[in-house]
PDB file of C-alpha atoms in Angstrom:
ATOM      1  CA  UNK A   1      42.326 115.267-146.552  1.00 62.00           C
ATOM      2  CA  UNK A   2      42.536 114.797-142.796  1.00 74.00           C
ATOM      3  CA  UNK A   3      42.943 118.656-142.093  1.00 92.00           C
ATOM      4  CA  UNK A   4      43.618 118.956-138.178  1.00 95.00           C
ATOM      5  CA  UNK A   5      43.430 115.305-136.130  1.00 95.00           C
ATOM      6  CA  UNK A   6      43.251 115.084-132.582  1.00 96.00           C
ATOM      7  CA  UNK A   7      43.645 112.084-130.436  1.00 96.00           C
ATOM      8  CA  UNK A   8      42.335 110.886-128.313  1.00 96.00           C
ATOM      9  CA  UNK A   9      38.562 112.219-128.783  1.00 95.00           C
ATOM     10  CA  UNK A  10      37.571 111.129-125.174  1.00 96.00           C
ATOM     11  CA  UNK A  11      39.714 110.616-121.828  1.00 96.00           C
ATOM     12  CA  UNK A  12      38.674 110.178-118.288  1.00 97.00           C
ATOM     13  CA  UNK A  13      41.234 111.023-115.565  1.00 96.00           C
ATOM     14  CA  UNK A  14      41.758 110.729-111.944  1.00 97.00           C
ATOM     15  CA  UNK A  15      42.924 113.884-109.936  1.00 97.00           C
ATOM     16  CA  UNK A  16      46.548 113.853-110.011  1.00 97.00           C
ATOM     17  CA  UNK A  17      47.189 111.872-113.250  1.00 97.00           C
ATOM     18  CA  UNK A  18      49.010 113.026-116.218  1.00 96.00           C
ATOM     19  CA  UNK A  19      48.319 112.661-119.956  1.00 96.00           C
ATOM     20  CA  UNK A  20      48.884 114.199-123.369  1.00 97.00           C
ATOM     21  CA  UNK A  21      46.606 115.102-126.418  1.00 97.00           C
ATOM     22  CA  UNK A  22      47.948 115.154-129.955  1.00 97.00           C
ATOM     23  CA  UNK A  23      47.246 116.985-132.627  1.00 98.00           C
ATOM     24  CA  UNK A  24      48.191 116.490-136.106  1.00 97.00           C
ATOM     25  CA  UNK A  25      47.870 118.900-139.400  1.00 97.00           C
ATOM     26  CA  UNK A  26      48.412 117.720-142.948  1.00 96.00           C
ATOM     27  CA  UNK A  27      48.320 121.216-144.383  1.00 94.00           C
ATOM     28  CA  UNK A  28      51.820 122.500-143.769  1.00 94.00           C
ATOM     29  CA  UNK A  29      50.390 125.371-141.621  1.00 92.00           C
ATOM     30  CA  UNK A  30      53.033 127.120-139.723  1.00 92.00           C
ATOM     31  CA  UNK A  31      50.741 128.281-136.700  1.00 92.00           C
ATOM     32  CA  UNK A  32      49.135 125.680-134.419  1.00 94.00           C
ATOM     33  CA  UNK A  33      46.966 126.550-131.204  1.00 94.00           C
ATOM     34  CA  UNK A  34      45.197 124.686-128.229  1.00 96.00           C
ATOM     35  CA  UNK A  35      42.005 125.730-126.797  1.00 95.00           C
ATOM     36  CA  UNK A  36      39.571 124.936-124.309  1.00 96.00           C
ATOM     37  CA  UNK A  37      35.819 125.318-124.526  1.00 93.00           C
ATOM     38  CA  UNK A  38      33.476 125.618-121.251  1.00 92.00           C
ATOM     39  CA  UNK A  39      30.109 126.397-121.488  1.00 87.00           C
ATOM     40  CA  UNK A  40      29.229 130.115-121.223  1.00 84.00           C
ATOM     41  CA  UNK A  41      32.977 130.962-121.969  1.00 86.00           C
ATOM     42  CA  UNK A  42      33.488 130.352-125.543  1.00 84.00           C
ATOM     43  CA  UNK A  43      36.905 129.301-126.503  1.00 89.00           C
ATOM     44  CA  UNK A  44      39.939 130.336-124.555  1.00 92.00           C
ATOM     45  CA  UNK A  45      43.447 129.982-126.095  1.00 92.00           C
ATOM     46  CA  UNK A  46      45.878 127.855-123.862  1.00 95.00           C
ATOM     47  CA  UNK A  47      49.147 128.091-125.697  1.00 95.00           C
ATOM     48  CA  UNK A  48      50.115 128.451-129.115  1.00 93.00           C
ATOM     49  CA  UNK A  49      53.108 127.866-131.629  1.00 94.00           C
ATOM     50  CA  UNK A  50      54.390 129.805-134.616  1.00 90.00           C
ATOM     51  CA  UNK A  51      56.751 127.235-135.688  1.00 92.00           C
ATOM     52  CA  UNK A  52      58.615 124.258-135.143  1.00 94.00           C
ATOM     53  CA  UNK A  53      60.123 124.533-131.830  1.00 94.00           C
ATOM     54  CA  UNK A  54      58.629 127.535-130.609  1.00 94.00           C
ATOM     55  CA  UNK A  55      55.782 127.823-128.137  1.00 95.00           C
ATOM     56  CA  UNK A  56      53.862 130.763-126.313  1.00 94.00           C
ATOM     57  CA  UNK A  57      51.323 131.199-123.589  1.00 94.00           C
ATOM     58  CA  UNK A  58      47.806 131.872-124.120  1.00 91.00           C
ATOM     59  CA  UNK A  59      45.033 133.470-121.928  1.00 90.00           C
ATOM     60  CA  UNK A  60      44.653 130.338-119.661  1.00 94.00           C
ATOM     61  CA  UNK A  61      48.433 128.432-119.705  1.00 96.00           C
ATOM     62  CA  UNK A  62      48.403 127.708-116.055  1.00 96.00           C
ATOM     63  CA  UNK A  63      48.297 123.603-115.394  1.00 96.00           C
ATOM     64  CA  UNK A  64      49.293 122.983-118.967  1.00 97.00           C
ATOM     65  CA  UNK A  65      52.432 122.489-121.221  1.00 97.00           C
ATOM     66  CA  UNK A  66      52.999 122.269-124.740  1.00 97.00           C
ATOM     67  CA  UNK A  67      55.721 121.129-127.266  1.00 97.00           C
ATOM     68  CA  UNK A  68      55.964 121.436-131.162  1.00 97.00           C
ATOM     69  CA  UNK A  69      58.866 119.068-131.745  1.00 95.00           C
ATOM     70  CA  UNK A  70      57.721 118.388-135.687  1.00 96.00           C
ATOM     71  CA  UNK A  71      55.816 121.098-137.575  1.00 96.00           C
ATOM     72  CA  UNK A  72      53.025 118.948-137.965  1.00 97.00           C
ATOM     73  CA  UNK A  73      52.218 118.195-134.491  1.00 97.00           C
ATOM     74  CA  UNK A  74      51.648 120.011-131.436  1.00 98.00           C
ATOM     75  CA  UNK A  75      51.284 118.177-128.103  1.00 98.00           C
ATOM     76  CA  UNK A  76      49.342 119.527-124.928  1.00 98.00           C
ATOM     77  CA  UNK A  77      50.173 118.070-121.742  1.00 97.00           C
ATOM     78  CA  UNK A  78      48.872 117.987-118.384  1.00 96.00           C
ATOM     79  CA  UNK A  79      51.287 117.032-115.689  1.00 92.00           C
ATOM     80  CA  UNK A  80      48.770 116.754-112.854  1.00 96.00           C
ATOM     81  CA  UNK A  81      45.267 116.716-113.710  1.00 96.00           C
ATOM     82  CA  UNK A  82      42.547 118.788-111.644  1.00 97.00           C
ATOM     83  CA  UNK A  83      38.741 118.989-111.792  1.00 97.00           C
ATOM     84  CA  UNK A  84      39.011 122.447-113.440  1.00 96.00           C
ATOM     85  CA  UNK A  85      40.699 121.128-116.421  1.00 97.00           C
ATOM     86  CA  UNK A  86      37.648 119.226-117.326  1.00 97.00           C
ATOM     87  CA  UNK A  87      36.813 120.571-120.640  1.00 97.00           C
ATOM     88  CA  UNK A  88      36.624 120.241-124.192  1.00 94.00           C
ATOM     89  CA  UNK A  89      40.141 120.680-126.038  1.00 97.00           C
ATOM     90  CA  UNK A  90      40.383 121.953-129.652  1.00 95.00           C
ATOM     91  CA  UNK A  91      43.479 122.321-131.589  1.00 96.00           C
ATOM     92  CA  UNK A  92      43.477 124.739-134.701  1.00 94.00           C
ATOM     93  CA  UNK A  93      45.990 125.753-137.306  1.00 93.00           C
ATOM     94  CA  UNK A  94      46.697 128.158-139.592  1.00 90.00           C
ATOM     95  CA  UNK A  95      48.780 129.800-141.908  1.00 86.00           C
ATOM     96  CA  UNK A  96      51.486 132.636-141.021  1.00 79.00           C
ATOM     97  CA  UNK A  97      50.901 136.313-142.187  1.00 70.00           C
ATOM     98  CA  UNK A  98      47.648 137.545-143.472  1.00 65.00           C
ATOM     99  CA  UNK A  99      45.030 135.264-142.866  1.00 67.00           C
ATOM    100  CA  UNK A 100      46.723 133.902-139.926  1.00 63.00           C
ATOM    101  CA  UNK A 101      43.444 134.213-137.912  1.00 72.00           C
ATOM    102  CA  UNK A 102      41.451 131.945-140.128  1.00 82.00           C
ATOM    103  CA  UNK A 103      41.606 128.712-138.277  1.00 90.00           C
ATOM    104  CA  UNK A 104      41.388 125.356-139.442  1.00 92.00           C
ATOM    105  CA  UNK A 105      39.774 123.222-136.365  1.00 94.00           C
ATOM    106  CA  UNK A 106      40.006 119.670-135.133  1.00 94.00           C
ATOM    107  CA  UNK A 107      36.946 117.797-133.802  1.00 93.00           C
ATOM    108  CA  UNK A 108      37.874 118.168-130.173  1.00 94.00           C
ATOM    109  CA  UNK A 109      38.905 116.105-127.085  1.00 96.00           C
ATOM    110  CA  UNK A 110      36.432 115.607-124.468  1.00 95.00           C
ATOM    111  CA  UNK A 111      38.377 115.374-121.006  1.00 97.00           C
ATOM    112  CA  UNK A 112      36.700 114.591-117.565  1.00 97.00           C
ATOM    113  CA  UNK A 113      38.952 114.709-114.645  1.00 97.00           C
ATOM    114  CA  UNK A 114      37.319 113.135-111.327  1.00 96.00           C
TER     115      UNK A 114
ATOM    116  CA  UNK K   1      41.674 145.020-124.651  1.00 77.00           C
ATOM    117  CA  UNK K   2      39.903 143.499-127.576  1.00 84.00           C
ATOM    118  CA  UNK K   3      36.425 141.600-126.810  1.00 90.00           C
ATOM    119  CA  UNK K   4      33.306 140.492-128.439  1.00 93.00           C
ATOM    120  CA  UNK K   5      30.144 140.375-127.228  1.00 95.00           C
ATOM    121  CA  UNK K   6      27.439 138.152-128.280  1.00 96.00           C
ATOM    122  CA  UNK K   7      24.167 139.029-126.182  1.00 96.00           C
ATOM    123  CA  UNK K   8      21.986 136.128-127.166  1.00 95.00           C
ATOM    124  CA  UNK K   9      22.847 132.942-125.654  1.00 94.00           C
ATOM    125  CA  UNK K  10      20.276 130.864-127.211  1.00 96.00           C
ATOM    126  CA  UNK K  11      17.831 131.618-129.915  1.00 97.00           C
ATOM    127  CA  UNK K  12      14.863 129.468-131.330  1.00 97.00           C
ATOM    128  CA  UNK K  13      13.545 129.953-134.642  1.00 97.00           C
ATOM    129  CA  UNK K  14      11.115 128.037-136.995  1.00 97.00           C
ATOM    130  CA  UNK K  15      12.355 126.378-140.087  1.00 97.00           C
ATOM    131  CA  UNK K  16      12.250 128.737-142.972  1.00 97.00           C
ATOM    132  CA  UNK K  17      12.139 131.868-140.825  1.00 97.00           C
ATOM    133  CA  UNK K  18      14.928 134.504-141.182  1.00 97.00           C
ATOM    134  CA  UNK K  19      17.666 134.443-138.517  1.00 97.00           C
ATOM    135  CA  UNK K  20      19.904 137.338-137.220  1.00 97.00           C
ATOM    136  CA  UNK K  21      22.388 136.898-134.713  1.00 98.00           C
ATOM    137  CA  UNK K  22      24.307 139.721-133.194  1.00 98.00           C
ATOM    138  CA  UNK K  23      27.782 140.455-132.472  1.00 97.00           C
ATOM    139  CA  UNK K  24      29.395 143.350-131.127  1.00 96.00           C
ATOM    140  CA  UNK K  25      33.328 144.048-130.832  1.00 94.00           C
ATOM    141  CA  UNK K  26      35.473 146.354-129.057  1.00 91.00           C
ATOM    142  CA  UNK K  27      38.866 146.714-131.001  1.00 87.00           C
ATOM    143  CA  UNK K  28      41.337 149.634-130.967  1.00 79.00           C
ATOM    144  CA  UNK K  29      42.306 149.150-134.703  1.00 79.00           C
ATOM    145  CA  UNK K  30      40.399 148.140-137.789  1.00 79.00           C
ATOM    146  CA  UNK K  31      39.070 144.823-136.842  1.00 86.00           C
ATOM    147  CA  UNK K  32      39.213 141.584-138.640  1.00 90.00           C
ATOM    148  CA  UNK K  33      35.942 139.864-137.893  1.00 92.00           C
ATOM    149  CA  UNK K  34      35.002 136.178-138.193  1.00 93.00           C
ATOM    150  CA  UNK K  35      31.876 133.990-137.835  1.00 96.00           C
ATOM    151  CA  UNK K  36      32.457 130.308-136.922  1.00 96.00           C
ATOM    152  CA  UNK K  37      29.839 127.751-136.751  1.00 96.00           C
ATOM    153  CA  UNK K  38      30.206 124.557-134.269  1.00 93.00           C
ATOM    154  CA  UNK K  39      27.738 121.671-135.306  1.00 91.00           C
ATOM    155  CA  UNK K  40      27.112 119.031-132.605  1.00 86.00           C
ATOM    156  CA  UNK K  41      30.245 117.161-131.752  1.00 83.00           C
ATOM    157  CA  UNK K  42      32.300 118.711-134.125  1.00 86.00           C
ATOM    158  CA  UNK K  43      35.210 121.255-134.412  1.00 88.00           C
ATOM    159  CA  UNK K  44      34.725 124.894-135.241  1.00 91.00           C
ATOM    160  CA  UNK K  45      34.156 125.785-139.123  1.00 94.00           C
ATOM    161  CA  UNK K  46      34.740 129.397-140.886  1.00 93.00           C
ATOM    162  CA  UNK K  47      31.247 130.663-142.046  1.00 96.00           C
ATOM    163  CA  UNK K  48      32.620 134.013-143.278  1.00 95.00           C
ATOM    164  CA  UNK K  49      34.997 137.002-142.569  1.00 92.00           C
ATOM    165  CA  UNK K  50      35.625 140.480-143.214  1.00 92.00           C
ATOM    166  CA  UNK K  51      39.165 142.162-143.708  1.00 85.00           C
ATOM    167  CA  UNK K  52      38.140 145.351-145.644  1.00 82.00           C
ATOM    168  CA  UNK K  53      36.246 146.417-148.345  1.00 84.00           C
ATOM    169  CA  UNK K  54      32.273 145.798-149.034  1.00 86.00           C
ATOM    170  CA  UNK K  55      30.782 145.565-145.629  1.00 90.00           C
ATOM    171  CA  UNK K  56      28.242 142.972-146.659  1.00 95.00           C
ATOM    172  CA  UNK K  57      30.202 139.740-146.843  1.00 95.00           C
ATOM    173  CA  UNK K  58      28.783 136.392-148.172  1.00 96.00           C
ATOM    174  CA  UNK K  59      29.775 132.849-146.379  1.00 95.00           C
ATOM    175  CA  UNK K  60      28.979 129.642-146.843  1.00 94.00           C
ATOM    176  CA  UNK K  61      25.711 127.893-146.465  1.00 93.00           C
ATOM    177  CA  UNK K  62      23.587 131.092-147.380  1.00 96.00           C
ATOM    178  CA  UNK K  63      24.965 133.123-144.704  1.00 97.00           C
ATOM    179  CA  UNK K  64      25.755 136.982-144.767  1.00 97.00           C
ATOM    180  CA  UNK K  65      27.061 139.337-142.135  1.00 97.00           C
ATOM    181  CA  UNK K  66      27.176 143.214-142.086  1.00 96.00           C
ATOM    182  CA  UNK K  67      29.940 145.230-140.598  1.00 94.00           C
ATOM    183  CA  UNK K  68      28.925 148.415-139.120  1.00 94.00           C
ATOM    184  CA  UNK K  69      31.595 150.465-137.756  1.00 91.00           C
ATOM    185  CA  UNK K  70      29.596 153.021-136.283  1.00 91.00           C
ATOM    186  CA  UNK K  71      27.771 150.220-134.250  1.00 93.00           C
ATOM    187  CA  UNK K  72      30.719 148.158-133.410  1.00 93.00           C
ATOM    188  CA  UNK K  73      28.902 145.342-134.710  1.00 96.00           C
ATOM    189  CA  UNK K  74      28.955 142.377-137.226  1.00 97.00           C
ATOM    190  CA  UNK K  75      25.660 140.626-137.225  1.00 98.00           C
ATOM    191  CA  UNK K  76      25.121 137.380-138.908  1.00 98.00           C
ATOM    192  CA  UNK K  77      21.868 136.825-140.910  1.00 98.00           C
ATOM    193  CA  UNK K  78      20.299 134.162-142.949  1.00 98.00           C
ATOM    194  CA  UNK K  79      16.936 134.823-145.096  1.00 97.00           C
ATOM    195  CA  UNK K  80      15.467 131.273-144.314  1.00 97.00           C
ATOM    196  CA  UNK K  81      17.048 128.783-141.976  1.00 97.00           C
ATOM    197  CA  UNK K  82      16.868 125.123-142.546  1.00 96.00           C
ATOM    198  CA  UNK K  83      17.147 122.400-139.821  1.00 95.00           C
ATOM    199  CA  UNK K  84      20.697 121.862-140.379  1.00 95.00           C
ATOM    200  CA  UNK K  85      21.470 125.142-139.258  1.00 96.00           C
ATOM    201  CA  UNK K  86      20.934 124.038-135.709  1.00 96.00           C
ATOM    202  CA  UNK K  87      24.334 124.666-134.260  1.00 96.00           C
ATOM    203  CA  UNK K  88      26.373 127.038-132.056  1.00 95.00           C
ATOM    204  CA  UNK K  89      27.680 130.065-133.470  1.00 97.00           C
ATOM    205  CA  UNK K  90      30.826 132.109-132.596  1.00 95.00           C
ATOM    206  CA  UNK K  91      31.867 135.595-133.901  1.00 96.00           C
ATOM    207  CA  UNK K  92      35.611 136.545-133.507  1.00 93.00           C
ATOM    208  CA  UNK K  93      37.784 139.586-133.661  1.00 91.00           C
ATOM    209  CA  UNK K  94      41.245 139.499-134.414  1.00 85.00           C
ATOM    210  CA  UNK K  95      44.257 141.452-135.816  1.00 78.00           C
ATOM    211  CA  UNK K  96      44.109 139.105-139.209  1.00 68.00           C
ATOM    212  CA  UNK K  97      48.149 138.269-139.196  1.00 69.00           C
ATOM    213  CA  UNK K  98      50.898 137.705-136.945  1.00 59.00           C
ATOM    214  CA  UNK K  99      50.883 135.523-134.316  1.00 53.00           C
ATOM    215  CA  UNK K 100      48.126 137.383-132.044  1.00 62.00           C
ATOM    216  CA  UNK K 101      45.214 135.021-131.195  1.00 69.00           C
ATOM    217  CA  UNK K 102      41.405 135.633-132.169  1.00 82.00           C
ATOM    218  CA  UNK K 103      39.059 136.737-129.328  1.00 89.00           C
ATOM    219  CA  UNK K 104      35.783 134.735-129.463  1.00 92.00           C
ATOM    220  CA  UNK K 105      32.735 135.415-128.249  1.00 94.00           C
ATOM    221  CA  UNK K 106      30.749 133.348-125.657  1.00 94.00           C
ATOM    222  CA  UNK K 107      28.323 131.925-128.880  1.00 94.00           C
ATOM    223  CA  UNK K 108      24.812 131.580-129.358  1.00 96.00           C
ATOM    224  CA  UNK K 109      23.200 128.502-129.545  1.00 95.00           C
ATOM    225  CA  UNK K 110      20.523 128.085-132.369  1.00 97.00           C
ATOM    226  CA  UNK K 111      17.436 125.767-132.193  1.00 97.00           C
ATOM    227  CA  UNK K 112      15.409 125.128-135.247  1.00 97.00           C
ATOM    228  CA  UNK K 113      11.642 124.021-134.613  1.00 96.00           C
ATOM    229  CA  UNK K 114       9.775 122.464-137.505  1.00 91.00           C
TER     230      UNK K 114
END
């Protein structure tokens, strides 16, 4: 039972490069989320999705784009990476309705932008 | 706006000693409260949650937390810590349902000494 799988686990980019982080879940969850984790700041929501084909902005969406073409996948894209986007990124998923705040997390993707 | 405060950035306890991690929240309605644990290099895992009912909730790994509405607190406790409890602990508050996001605290890092 894989749960939530993130790829890649590590990536180093140069300023201005683009990349995509992939999140896949096999629990048939409706909701999916992308968070970033920075020291002393906890987790901050970047974007989220309440279902296939829908996305919404979270607390810190600038510089990121997302897509949810399939229910099981949620992609996070950086079109032009900046050093401020150096962080650990976590994907999470949850059911709809009561209990939607109980999240299942992936293991994280560590991104360094030089 | 909802918020969560974890006043202790880092706590060190001896193995076998008792533990209490503090969490204070601000929320306009009845809160849904959570504790998540993040082991080194891993994603977050749900320890326990409070939705309603008994204000003392039991979680996994021998942890418990008590909801005190009058103090706006949801402190996490364990009577005797094990070396494997060394991790970062996050408190979170949310509406429990719908597509709203959780608000996470900034985390408390727990170190266990022999």
